[in-house]
Tab-separated table of C-alpha atoms and ligand atoms in Angstrom:
chain	number	residue	atom	x	y	z
A	484	MET	CA	-9.757	13.122	-84.859
A	485	LYS	CA	-5.998	12.924	-84.225
A	486	LEU	CA	-4.346	14.008	-80.989
A	487	ASP	CA	-1.164	16.062	-81.033
A	488	ALA	CA	1.154	13.776	-79.019
A	489	THR	CA	3.886	16.379	-78.462
A	490	LEU	CA	1.399	18.874	-77.114
A	491	ILE	CA	-0.291	16.379	-74.830
A	492	ARG	CA	3.061	15.176	-73.485
A	493	ARG	CA	3.955	18.776	-72.661
A	494	TYR	CA	0.760	19.320	-70.665
A	495	ASP	CA	0.732	15.933	-68.922
A	496	CYS	CA	0.492	16.883	-65.256
A	497	HIS	CA	-1.658	16.023	-62.260
A	498	GLY	CA	-4.992	17.825	-62.179
A	499	PRO	CA	-8.618	17.550	-61.030
A	500	ARG	CA	-11.350	16.161	-63.265
A	501	TYR	CA	-13.675	18.986	-62.118
A	502	THR	CA	-16.726	16.894	-61.409
A	503	SER	CA	-17.201	19.710	-58.898
A	504	TYR	CA	-15.611	23.075	-58.204
A	505	PRO	CA	-14.214	23.452	-55.617
A	506	THR	CA	-13.080	19.820	-55.772
A	507	ALA	CA	-13.646	17.322	-52.949
A	508	VAL	CA	-10.164	18.095	-51.583
A	509	GLN	CA	-11.612	21.372	-50.281
A	510	PHE	CA	-14.496	19.750	-48.365
A	511	HIS	CA	-14.041	20.222	-44.614
A	512	PRO	CA	-15.718	18.991	-41.392
A	513	GLY	CA	-16.882	22.536	-40.524
A	514	PHE	CA	-19.674	21.934	-43.022
A	515	ASP	CA	-21.756	19.522	-40.937
A	516	GLU	CA	-25.265	18.141	-40.654
A	517	GLN	CA	-26.705	21.458	-39.458
A	518	SER	CA	-25.065	23.317	-42.360
A	519	TYR	CA	-26.589	20.793	-44.759
A	520	ARG	CA	-30.041	21.122	-43.197
A	521	ARG	CA	-29.876	24.903	-43.576
A	522	VAL	CA	-28.936	24.841	-47.285
A	523	ALA	CA	-31.493	22.103	-47.999
A	524	LEU	CA	-34.330	24.103	-46.438
A	525	LEU	CA	-33.206	27.284	-48.197
A	526	SER	CA	-33.163	25.449	-51.522
A	527	ASN	CA	-36.947	24.977	-51.290
A	528	ALA	CA	-37.578	28.726	-51.416
A	529	GLY	CA	-39.132	30.347	-54.484
A	530	ALA	CA	-39.110	28.528	-57.809
A	531	SER	CA	-37.178	25.570	-56.463
A	532	ARG	CA	-35.236	23.313	-58.771
A	533	PRO	CA	-36.068	19.688	-59.526
A	534	LEU	CA	-34.117	16.942	-57.778
A	535	SER	CA	-31.553	14.412	-58.853
A	536	ILE	CA	-30.953	11.463	-56.530
A	537	TYR	CA	-27.781	9.403	-56.326
A	538	VAL	CA	-27.869	6.103	-54.404
A	539	HIS	CA	-24.557	4.474	-53.505
A	540	VAL	CA	-24.425	0.691	-53.064
A	541	PRO	CA	-20.910	-0.041	-51.771
A	542	PHE	CA	-20.764	-3.845	-52.002
A	543	CYS	CA	-18.864	-5.952	-54.546
A	544	ALA	CA	-18.375	-9.711	-54.568
A	545	LYS	CA	-14.740	-9.552	-55.725
A	546	PRO	CA	-12.157	-6.770	-55.988
A	547	CYS	CA	-11.075	-5.455	-59.380
A	548	PHE	CA	-7.437	-4.595	-58.795
A	549	TYR	CA	-7.553	-1.239	-60.610
A	550	CYS	CA	-10.461	0.025	-58.518
A	551	GLY	CA	-10.281	3.317	-56.635
A	552	CYS	CA	-13.976	3.419	-55.631
A	553	ASN	CA	-15.349	3.396	-52.126
A	554	LYS	CA	-16.489	-0.229	-51.909
A	555	ILE	CA	-16.732	-3.173	-49.521
A	556	ILE	CA	-15.818	-6.641	-50.713
A	557	THR	CA	-18.211	-9.187	-49.221
A	558	GLN	CA	-20.297	-12.186	-50.130
A	559	ASN	CA	-22.335	-12.094	-46.971
A	560	PRO	CA	-25.958	-11.116	-47.791
A	561	VAL	CA	-26.517	-9.907	-44.207
A	562	HIS	CA	-24.366	-6.862	-44.985
A	563	ALA	CA	-26.744	-5.770	-47.732
A	564	GLU	CA	-29.779	-6.160	-45.423
A	565	GLN	CA	-28.168	-4.050	-42.688
A	566	TYR	CA	-27.191	-1.407	-45.224
A	567	LEU	CA	-30.650	-1.207	-46.760
A	568	GLN	CA	-32.241	-0.603	-43.348
A	569	ARG	CA	-29.998	2.463	-42.874
A	570	LEU	CA	-30.518	3.629	-46.439
A	571	GLU	CA	-34.277	3.627	-45.864
A	572	ARG	CA	-33.784	5.734	-42.736
A	573	GLU	CA	-31.638	8.172	-44.660
A	574	ILE	CA	-34.297	8.444	-47.389
A	575	GLU	CA	-36.876	9.345	-44.722
A	576	LEU	CA	-34.619	11.989	-43.119
A	577	GLN	CA	-33.624	13.502	-46.446
A	578	SER	CA	-37.130	13.603	-47.884
A	579	ALA	CA	-38.353	15.516	-44.806
A	580	LEU	CA	-36.017	18.365	-45.835
A	581	PHE	CA	-37.378	18.865	-49.328
A	582	ALA	CA	-40.852	20.171	-50.016
A	583	GLY	CA	-43.080	17.431	-51.455
A	584	ARG	CA	-43.636	19.184	-54.773
A	585	ARG	CA	-40.013	18.907	-55.877
A	586	THR	CA	-39.871	16.236	-58.536
A	587	ALA	CA	-36.895	13.906	-58.888
A	588	LEU	CA	-36.130	13.889	-62.626
A	589	GLN	CA	-32.924	11.942	-62.369
A	590	LEU	CA	-32.052	8.816	-60.417
A	591	HIS	CA	-28.656	7.151	-60.495
A	592	PHE	CA	-27.656	3.928	-58.731
A	593	GLY	CA	-23.875	3.597	-58.509
A	594	GLY	CA	-21.285	1.801	-56.491
A	595	GLY	CA	-19.678	-0.551	-55.714
A	596	THR	CA	-22.092	-2.808	-57.541
A	597	PRO	CA	-25.782	-1.822	-57.400
A	598	THR	CA	-26.685	-5.213	-58.902
A	599	TYR	CA	-25.056	-6.827	-55.868
A	600	LEU	CA	-28.541	-6.252	-54.391
A	601	THR	CA	-31.149	-8.817	-55.341
A	602	LEU	CA	-33.976	-7.725	-57.624
A	603	GLY	CA	-36.304	-7.974	-54.613
A	604	GLN	CA	-34.054	-5.650	-52.591
A	605	LEU	CA	-33.769	-3.184	-55.467
A	606	GLY	CA	-37.560	-3.237	-55.904
A	607	ALA	CA	-38.137	-2.561	-52.190
A	608	LEU	CA	-35.602	0.275	-52.240
A	609	PHE	CA	-37.290	1.786	-55.277
A	610	GLU	CA	-40.682	1.556	-53.602
A	611	HIS	CA	-39.329	3.289	-50.508
A	612	LEU	CA	-37.864	6.080	-52.626
A	613	GLY	CA	-41.215	6.448	-54.422
A	614	ARG	CA	-43.083	6.751	-51.099
A	615	HIS	CA	-40.861	9.604	-49.919
A	616	PHE	CA	-39.992	11.519	-53.083
A	617	ALA	CA	-42.082	12.613	-56.064
A	618	ILE	CA	-40.299	10.523	-58.695
A	619	ASP	CA	-40.845	11.490	-62.319
A	620	ARG	CA	-42.403	8.661	-64.305
A	621	SER	CA	-42.603	10.452	-67.643
A	622	GLU	CA	-40.622	9.636	-70.784
A	623	GLN	CA	-38.260	12.471	-69.822
A	624	ARG	CA	-37.027	10.649	-66.715
A	625	GLU	CA	-33.403	9.561	-66.510
A	626	PHE	CA	-33.024	6.503	-64.313
A	627	SER	CA	-29.616	4.936	-64.669
A	628	ILE	CA	-27.854	2.050	-63.003
A	629	GLU	CA	-24.295	0.745	-63.125
A	630	ILE	CA	-24.277	-2.897	-64.128
A	631	ASP	CA	-21.702	-5.576	-63.466
A	632	PRO	CA	-22.421	-8.034	-66.313
A	633	ARG	CA	-20.889	-10.853	-64.231
A	634	THR	CA	-23.663	-10.623	-61.625
A	635	LEU	CA	-26.679	-10.372	-63.944
A	636	GLN	CA	-29.413	-13.011	-64.004
A	637	ALA	CA	-31.300	-13.819	-67.207
A	638	THR	CA	-34.267	-11.634	-66.189
A	639	SER	CA	-32.361	-8.805	-64.463
A	640	LEU	CA	-32.536	-6.210	-67.239
A	641	ALA	CA	-36.255	-6.858	-67.799
A	642	GLU	CA	-36.946	-6.447	-64.070
A	643	LEU	CA	-34.864	-3.266	-63.891
A	644	ALA	CA	-36.783	-1.859	-66.865
A	645	LYS	CA	-40.062	-2.604	-65.038
A	646	LEU	CA	-38.804	-0.539	-62.095
A	647	GLY	CA	-38.310	2.369	-64.494
A	648	PHE	CA	-34.597	2.249	-65.277
A	649	ASN	CA	-34.006	3.427	-68.835
A	650	ARG	CA	-30.192	3.823	-68.888
A	651	LEU	CA	-27.458	1.339	-68.221
A	652	SER	CA	-23.786	1.777	-67.579
A	653	LEU	CA	-21.627	-1.322	-68.068
A	654	GLY	CA	-18.129	-1.798	-66.680
A	655	VAL	CA	-16.311	-3.282	-69.693
A	656	GLN	CA	-12.706	-2.002	-69.239
A	657	ASP	CA	-10.908	-4.336	-71.703
A	658	PHE	CA	-11.800	-7.519	-73.575
A	659	ASP	CA	-8.282	-8.993	-73.625
A	660	PRO	CA	-8.305	-12.097	-71.345
A	661	ARG	CA	-4.673	-11.466	-70.286
A	662	VAL	CA	-5.500	-7.961	-69.134
A	663	GLN	CA	-8.678	-9.209	-67.466
A	664	ARG	CA	-6.702	-11.781	-65.475
A	665	ALA	CA	-4.112	-9.163	-64.462
A	666	VAL	CA	-6.857	-6.942	-63.025
A	667	ASN	CA	-9.023	-9.760	-61.624
A	668	ARG	CA	-12.080	-8.972	-63.716
A	669	ILE	CA	-12.952	-11.818	-66.045
A	670	GLN	CA	-15.943	-11.308	-68.326
A	671	SER	CA	-16.421	-12.335	-71.913
A	672	ALA	CA	-17.376	-10.219	-74.901
A	673	GLU	CA	-20.341	-12.594	-75.314
A	674	GLN	CA	-21.673	-11.602	-71.860
A	675	ILE	CA	-21.510	-7.927	-72.803
A	676	ALA	CA	-23.021	-8.546	-76.251
A	677	GLU	CA	-25.907	-10.415	-74.622
A	678	CYS	CA	-26.519	-7.430	-72.286
A	679	MET	CA	-26.572	-5.114	-75.310
A	680	THR	CA	-29.027	-7.313	-77.209
A	681	GLN	CA	-31.368	-7.484	-74.220
A	682	ALA	CA	-31.073	-3.746	-73.480
A	683	ARG	CA	-31.987	-2.861	-77.073
A	684	ALA	CA	-34.922	-5.298	-77.105
A	685	LEU	CA	-36.205	-3.886	-73.815
A	686	GLY	CA	-36.052	-0.292	-75.106
A	687	TYR	CA	-33.348	1.121	-72.822
A	688	ARG	CA	-32.758	4.644	-74.048
A	689	SER	CA	-29.021	4.744	-73.551
A	690	VAL	CA	-26.298	2.178	-72.832
A	691	SER	CA	-22.898	3.361	-71.736
A	692	PHE	CA	-19.611	1.395	-71.627
A	693	ASP	CA	-16.729	2.194	-69.292
A	694	LEU	CA	-13.282	1.417	-70.707
A	695	ILE	CA	-9.877	1.859	-69.069
A	696	TYR	CA	-6.588	2.435	-70.860
A	697	GLY	CA	-3.229	2.106	-69.120
A	698	LEU	CA	-4.031	-1.271	-67.505
A	699	PRO	CA	-1.318	-3.930	-67.075
A	700	LEU	CA	-0.327	-5.861	-70.224
A	701	GLN	CA	-2.302	-3.546	-72.510
A	702	THR	CA	-0.736	-2.865	-75.904
A	703	THR	CA	-1.999	-0.693	-78.712
A	704	GLU	CA	-2.766	-3.876	-80.713
A	705	SER	CA	-4.744	-5.535	-77.913
A	706	PHE	CA	-6.608	-2.365	-76.962
A	707	GLY	CA	-7.286	-1.674	-80.634
A	708	GLU	CA	-9.095	-5.026	-80.776
A	709	THR	CA	-11.103	-4.098	-77.681
A	710	LEU	CA	-12.071	-0.802	-79.321
A	711	ASP	CA	-13.103	-2.607	-82.534
A	712	THR	CA	-15.320	-4.966	-80.549
A	713	VAL	CA	-16.841	-2.039	-78.658
A	714	VAL	CA	-17.558	-0.137	-81.873
A	715	ARG	CA	-19.312	-3.211	-83.321
A	716	MET	CA	-21.542	-3.387	-80.225
A	717	ARG	CA	-22.382	0.332	-80.694
A	718	PRO	CA	-23.129	1.565	-77.150
A	719	ASP	CA	-24.663	5.057	-77.068
A	720	ARG	CA	-21.958	6.423	-74.785
A	721	ILE	CA	-18.399	5.456	-73.975
A	722	ALA	CA	-16.275	6.685	-71.093
A	723	ALA	CA	-12.597	5.799	-71.579
A	724	TYR	CA	-10.639	6.567	-68.410
A	725	GLY	CA	-6.897	6.559	-67.919
A	726	TYR	CA	-5.888	4.131	-65.163
A	727	ALA	CA	-4.309	6.063	-62.271
A	728	HIS	CA	-1.913	3.791	-60.381
A	729	MET	CA	-1.966	5.043	-56.778
A	730	PRO	CA	-1.308	1.931	-54.663
A	731	ARG	CA	-0.563	3.975	-51.574
A	732	LEU	CA	-4.109	5.372	-51.665
A	733	PHE	CA	-5.987	2.316	-52.995
A	734	LYS	CA	-5.193	-1.030	-51.398
A	735	ALA	CA	-6.591	-3.184	-54.221
A	736	GLN	CA	-4.073	-1.627	-56.645
A	737	ARG	CA	-1.188	-3.168	-54.686
A	738	ALA	CA	-2.045	-6.450	-56.449
A	739	ILE	CA	-1.168	-4.853	-59.802
A	740	ARG	CA	2.377	-5.463	-60.974
A	741	ALA	CA	3.917	-2.066	-61.712
A	742	ASP	CA	6.354	-3.674	-64.188
A	743	GLN	CA	3.371	-4.784	-66.326
A	744	LEU	CA	1.939	-1.271	-66.675
A	745	PRO	CA	2.313	0.463	-70.052
A	746	ASP	CA	4.937	3.235	-70.033
A	747	ALA	CA	4.043	6.904	-70.557
A	748	ASP	CA	4.512	6.723	-74.336
A	749	THR	CA	2.278	3.676	-74.666
A	750	ARG	CA	-0.382	5.326	-72.484
A	751	LEU	CA	-0.361	8.302	-74.792
A	752	GLN	CA	-0.633	6.034	-77.836
A	753	LEU	CA	-3.548	4.223	-76.178
A	754	LEU	CA	-5.331	7.526	-75.563
A	755	ALA	CA	-4.666	8.730	-79.117
A	756	LEU	CA	-5.876	5.396	-80.503
A	757	THR	CA	-9.070	5.604	-78.439
A	758	VAL	CA	-9.917	9.119	-79.618
A	759	GLU	CA	-9.095	8.303	-83.234
A	760	ARG	CA	-10.881	4.946	-83.420
A	761	LEU	CA	-14.044	6.187	-81.696
A	762	THR	CA	-14.349	9.463	-83.598
A	763	ASP	CA	-13.675	7.625	-86.888
A	764	ALA	CA	-16.533	5.296	-85.949
A	765	GLY	CA	-18.898	8.280	-85.669
A	766	TYR	CA	-18.737	9.044	-81.948
A	767	VAL	CA	-18.717	12.682	-80.850
A	768	TYR	CA	-15.802	13.512	-78.552
A	769	ILE	CA	-17.548	15.288	-75.676
A	770	GLY	CA	-14.270	15.842	-73.809
A	771	MET	CA	-12.728	14.543	-70.552
A	772	ASP	CA	-12.802	10.870	-71.671
A	773	HIS	CA	-16.448	10.925	-72.797
A	774	PHE	CA	-17.823	9.987	-76.231
A	775	ALA	CA	-21.410	9.720	-77.446
A	776	LEU	CA	-23.272	8.835	-80.623
A	777	PRO	CA	-24.549	11.996	-82.368
A	778	ASP	CA	-28.211	11.248	-81.558
A	779	ASP	CA	-27.578	10.432	-77.884
A	780	ASP	CA	-28.912	12.976	-75.349
A	781	LEU	CA	-25.361	13.819	-74.237
A	782	ALA	CA	-24.252	14.826	-77.743
A	783	ARG	CA	-27.516	16.738	-78.236
A	784	ALA	CA	-26.963	18.562	-74.926
A	785	MET	CA	-23.474	19.469	-76.073
A	786	ARG	CA	-24.905	20.940	-79.270
A	787	ASP	CA	-27.698	22.911	-77.595
A	788	GLY	CA	-25.514	24.171	-74.717
A	789	SER	CA	-27.340	22.343	-71.894
A	790	LEU	CA	-24.500	19.933	-71.067
A	791	HIS	CA	-23.505	19.872	-67.414
A	792	ARG	CA	-20.719	18.333	-65.368
A	793	ASN	CA	-21.385	16.535	-62.094
A	794	PHE	CA	-20.053	13.674	-59.974
A	795	GLN	CA	-20.996	11.091	-62.615
A	796	GLY	CA	-19.033	12.966	-65.306
A	797	TYR	CA	-21.140	14.693	-67.952
A	798	SER	CA	-24.892	14.964	-67.527
A	799	THR	CA	-27.887	16.506	-69.254
A	800	HIS	CA	-29.701	17.890	-66.186
A	801	GLY	CA	-27.763	20.838	-64.855
A	802	ASP	CA	-30.695	22.486	-63.170
A	803	CYS	CA	-31.204	19.961	-60.342
A	804	ASP	CA	-30.248	19.834	-56.693
A	805	LEU	CA	-28.405	16.542	-56.176
A	806	ILE	CA	-29.160	14.442	-53.095
A	807	GLY	CA	-26.488	11.849	-52.301
A	808	LEU	CA	-27.728	8.785	-50.422
A	809	GLY	CA	-25.550	6.046	-48.962
A	810	VAL	CA	-22.110	5.699	-47.475
A	811	SER	CA	-19.591	8.198	-48.983
A	812	ALA	CA	-22.261	9.677	-51.313
A	813	ILE	CA	-21.792	13.287	-52.392
A	814	GLY	CA	-24.636	15.786	-52.737
A	815	ALA	CA	-24.804	19.234	-54.339
A	816	VAL	CA	-27.658	21.318	-52.935
A	817	GLY	CA	-27.951	25.068	-53.454
A	818	ASN	CA	-24.460	26.513	-53.465
A	819	SER	CA	-22.945	23.719	-51.409
A	820	TYR	CA	-21.401	20.270	-51.643
A	821	SER	CA	-21.568	17.666	-48.907
A	822	GLN	CA	-20.294	14.149	-48.441
A	823	ASN	CA	-21.569	11.361	-46.200
A	824	ARG	CA	-19.381	9.370	-43.831
A	825	LYS	CA	-17.051	7.123	-45.825
A	826	ASP	CA	-16.912	4.365	-43.190
A	827	LEU	CA	-19.846	2.032	-42.760
A	828	SER	CA	-19.717	2.132	-38.933
A	829	GLY	CA	-19.856	5.955	-38.834
A	830	TYR	CA	-22.625	5.988	-41.458
A	831	TYR	CA	-24.679	3.464	-39.450
A	832	ALA	CA	-24.039	5.183	-36.096
A	833	ALA	CA	-25.325	8.564	-37.334
A	834	LEU	CA	-28.516	7.088	-38.782
A	835	ASP	CA	-29.122	4.907	-35.720
A	836	GLN	CA	-29.108	8.133	-33.690
A	837	GLY	CA	-31.580	9.756	-36.101
A	838	ARG	CA	-28.939	12.051	-37.623
A	839	LEU	CA	-28.011	12.596	-41.235
A	840	PRO	CA	-24.567	11.061	-41.816
A	841	VAL	CA	-23.036	14.266	-43.289
A	842	ASP	CA	-19.294	14.151	-42.673
A	843	ARG	CA	-17.924	17.206	-44.474
A	844	GLY	CA	-18.640	19.604	-47.279
A	845	ILE	CA	-18.317	23.185	-48.366
A	846	ALA	CA	-20.549	26.249	-48.691
A	847	LEU	CA	-19.439	28.022	-51.843
A	848	SER	CA	-18.243	31.613	-51.638
A	849	VAL	CA	-19.235	34.120	-54.334
A	850	ASP	CA	-15.793	33.613	-55.883
A	851	ASP	CA	-16.305	29.811	-55.892
A	852	VAL	CA	-19.666	30.174	-57.659
A	853	LEU	CA	-18.197	32.501	-60.262
A	854	ARG	CA	-15.203	30.263	-60.969
A	855	ARG	CA	-17.432	27.181	-61.038
A	856	GLU	CA	-19.509	28.769	-63.764
A	857	VAL	CA	-16.417	29.712	-65.779
A	858	ILE	CA	-15.019	26.158	-65.479
A	859	GLN	CA	-18.404	24.566	-66.297
A	860	ARG	CA	-18.838	26.679	-69.411
A	861	LEU	CA	-15.367	25.865	-70.697
A	862	MET	CA	-15.734	22.146	-70.015
A	863	CYS	CA	-19.314	21.743	-71.207
A	864	LYS	CA	-19.911	24.406	-73.857
A	865	GLY	CA	-16.310	24.807	-74.951
A	866	GLU	CA	-16.701	28.570	-74.848
A	867	LEU	CA	-17.066	31.406	-72.431
A	868	CYS	CA	-18.565	34.813	-73.109
A	869	MET	CA	-16.622	37.030	-70.711
A	870	ARG	CA	-19.091	39.897	-70.989
A	871	GLU	CA	-21.979	37.628	-70.008
A	872	ILE	CA	-20.067	36.644	-66.866
A	873	GLU	CA	-19.480	40.343	-66.136
A	874	ASN	CA	-23.188	41.107	-66.343
A	875	ARG	CA	-24.135	38.138	-64.230
A	876	TYR	CA	-21.616	38.613	-61.444
A	877	ALA	CA	-21.026	42.392	-61.550
A	878	VAL	CA	-17.256	42.007	-62.013
A	879	GLU	CA	-14.917	43.409	-64.586
A	880	PHE	CA	-13.681	40.179	-66.138
A	881	ASP	CA	-10.331	41.490	-67.382
A	882	ASN	CA	-9.449	42.857	-63.934
A	883	TYR	CA	-10.888	40.033	-61.873
A	884	PHE	CA	-9.100	37.387	-63.905
A	885	ALA	CA	-6.040	39.446	-64.891
A	886	SER	CA	-3.467	36.767	-63.943
A	887	GLU	CA	-5.607	33.990	-65.443
A	888	LEU	CA	-5.817	35.856	-68.752
A	889	VAL	CA	-2.024	36.117	-68.806
A	890	ALA	CA	-1.784	32.359	-68.145
A	891	LEU	CA	-4.231	31.741	-71.012
A	892	ASN	CA	-1.846	33.427	-73.449
A	893	GLY	CA	0.428	30.373	-73.314
A	894	LEU	CA	-2.508	28.052	-74.040
A	895	ALA	CA	-3.618	30.313	-76.880
A	896	GLY	CA	-0.069	30.178	-78.294
A	897	ASP	CA	-0.290	26.384	-78.340
A	898	GLY	CA	-3.665	26.522	-80.053
A	899	LEU	CA	-5.697	25.104	-77.137
A	900	ILE	CA	-7.961	28.138	-77.017
A	901	ALA	CA	-8.847	31.031	-79.304
A	902	ARG	CA	-9.610	34.389	-77.756
A	903	ASP	CA	-11.081	37.702	-78.857
A	904	ALA	CA	-12.224	40.700	-76.808
A	905	ASN	CA	-15.440	38.980	-75.693
A	906	THR	CA	-14.994	35.246	-75.912
A	907	ILE	CA	-12.708	32.391	-74.939
A	908	GLN	CA	-13.216	29.422	-77.228
A	909	VAL	CA	-11.813	25.901	-76.679
A	910	THR	CA	-10.376	24.657	-79.976
A	911	GLU	CA	-10.476	21.053	-81.199
A	912	ARG	CA	-6.858	20.622	-80.002
A	913	GLY	CA	-7.886	22.007	-76.620
A	914	ARG	CA	-10.764	19.529	-76.207
A	915	ALA	CA	-8.275	16.791	-75.258
A	916	LEU	CA	-6.797	19.091	-72.593
A	917	LEU	CA	-9.939	20.547	-71.049
A	918	ARG	CA	-8.769	20.102	-67.506
A	919	THR	CA	-5.537	21.959	-68.264
A	920	ILE	CA	-7.620	24.910	-69.462
A	921	ALA	CA	-9.957	24.691	-66.457
A	922	MET	CA	-7.005	24.536	-64.040
A	923	VAL	CA	-6.106	28.123	-64.976
A	924	PHE	CA	-9.284	29.301	-63.193
A	925	ASP	CA	-8.881	27.092	-60.095
A	926	ALA	CA	-8.065	29.392	-57.168
A	927	TYR	CA	-7.204	26.471	-54.858
A	928	LEU	CA	-4.784	24.592	-57.073
A	929	PRO	CA	-1.546	26.338	-56.132
A	930	ARG	CA	-2.267	25.552	-52.490
A	931	SER	CA	-3.351	21.930	-53.074
A	932	ALA	CA	-0.894	19.081	-53.432
A	933	SER	CA	-1.469	18.402	-57.116
A	934	THR	CA	-0.430	14.735	-56.782
A	935	GLN	CA	-3.780	14.175	-55.049
A	936	PHE	CA	-5.214	14.195	-58.557
A	937	SER	CA	-4.680	11.848	-61.493
A	938	LYS	CA	-2.652	12.842	-64.562
A	939	VAL	CA	-4.067	14.267	-67.771
A	940	ILE	CA	-3.020	11.159	-69.768
B	2487	SF4	S1	-14.524	-1.692	-60.301
B	2487	SF4	FE1	-16.650	-1.771	-59.696
B	2487	SF4	S2	-17.080	-3.966	-59.433
B	2487	SF4	FE2	-14.848	-3.749	-59.450
B	2487	SF4	S3	-14.281	-3.570	-57.274
B	2487	SF4	FE3	-14.535	-1.494	-58.078
B	2487	SF4	S4	-16.619	-0.924	-57.612
B	2487	SF4	FE4	-16.458	-3.161	-57.427
């Protein structure tokens, strides 16, 4: 698949990635612990949905200079012990809110570096989760963990598989040693290949690689070699993100030399190269930086219309309430989003007082829910049946979204969407500009400072 460079250049602006709608910029402190408790209890009513649990482990041994995550750089093991005590308390408080019969189908450990914890600590945490939540143990379960290959021991993947993890996500970024030095993340292709070999032998169902284009010293030649190496290793999923240089927001990025960053044209070439090389190698372009092999669950979900977008990007379980555990973790329960305290001291203080550490969030209005569905359908299914939305929400689509439909005319003229009386369809050209299409339906965007978001390229 080839990208249209002129078109992409024209639409290159700041915009949300829509891992939620409304985006986190709209979360506010008026949505507090009591608000969260109310929506959590309400979510148990009737035929309640299964659960998805996200656990945030914020610690990393060393900073990667490109990183914009909420993390704490430390090599002091006491920090992990103190954190785990609070995490266990949070698990107890959260589990008391959800009726015991609600099964957790999905479990994701992210960070930071989850494998910063020892295998013993991870095992104890898992056991605690299992005591307080009904965790699915069937073949259908999706237990994933983000892996830093630099911190793995020889037996780590085997031990993680014994705990029940069946999906891995590996931070690869770039194999070029010059780029790795410039971003302070040195890891060899051999280390990653060894992880892949072990993961396959242990029967992990899906292995995902994270790549980043737009890093210092990257060229199309060097990144092309990285892509070739990746394709040979054949991970099931690949997420290729554009590096967003925002040193004012992210302290670690101040160590990156701005004069070594690829210019806008090179970034575009790197993106085009990524899409072309991966699709030529048989990967399905899911959209928004994500690729998957045709027989991976993500590509299947795209085909059967069950693909969903959440805080981890694309996901296959859209019908879950998401519980976020840990400092800065985000949850999505009922028609609400909530985020925990981002600072460790505030997170600890709340739990030490027996309170949930909810810092802010948002209860969705009817308009938010409607627009969220429209955005989800465009980003995940690539099409929207306007009449279906009318029936579901008792609105007249053409009136309700009159100005949006006018704005879509421009996108239709550029071939990003195709439209008839009933349907809006994202075209293949439009798949590379999904967020541009979604932005048309974002009621908050004109009022938000758009530079709070990264650029399309
Ligand atoms: S990229 Fe990952 S490992 Fe590196 S500092 Fe950020 S969270 Fe830690």
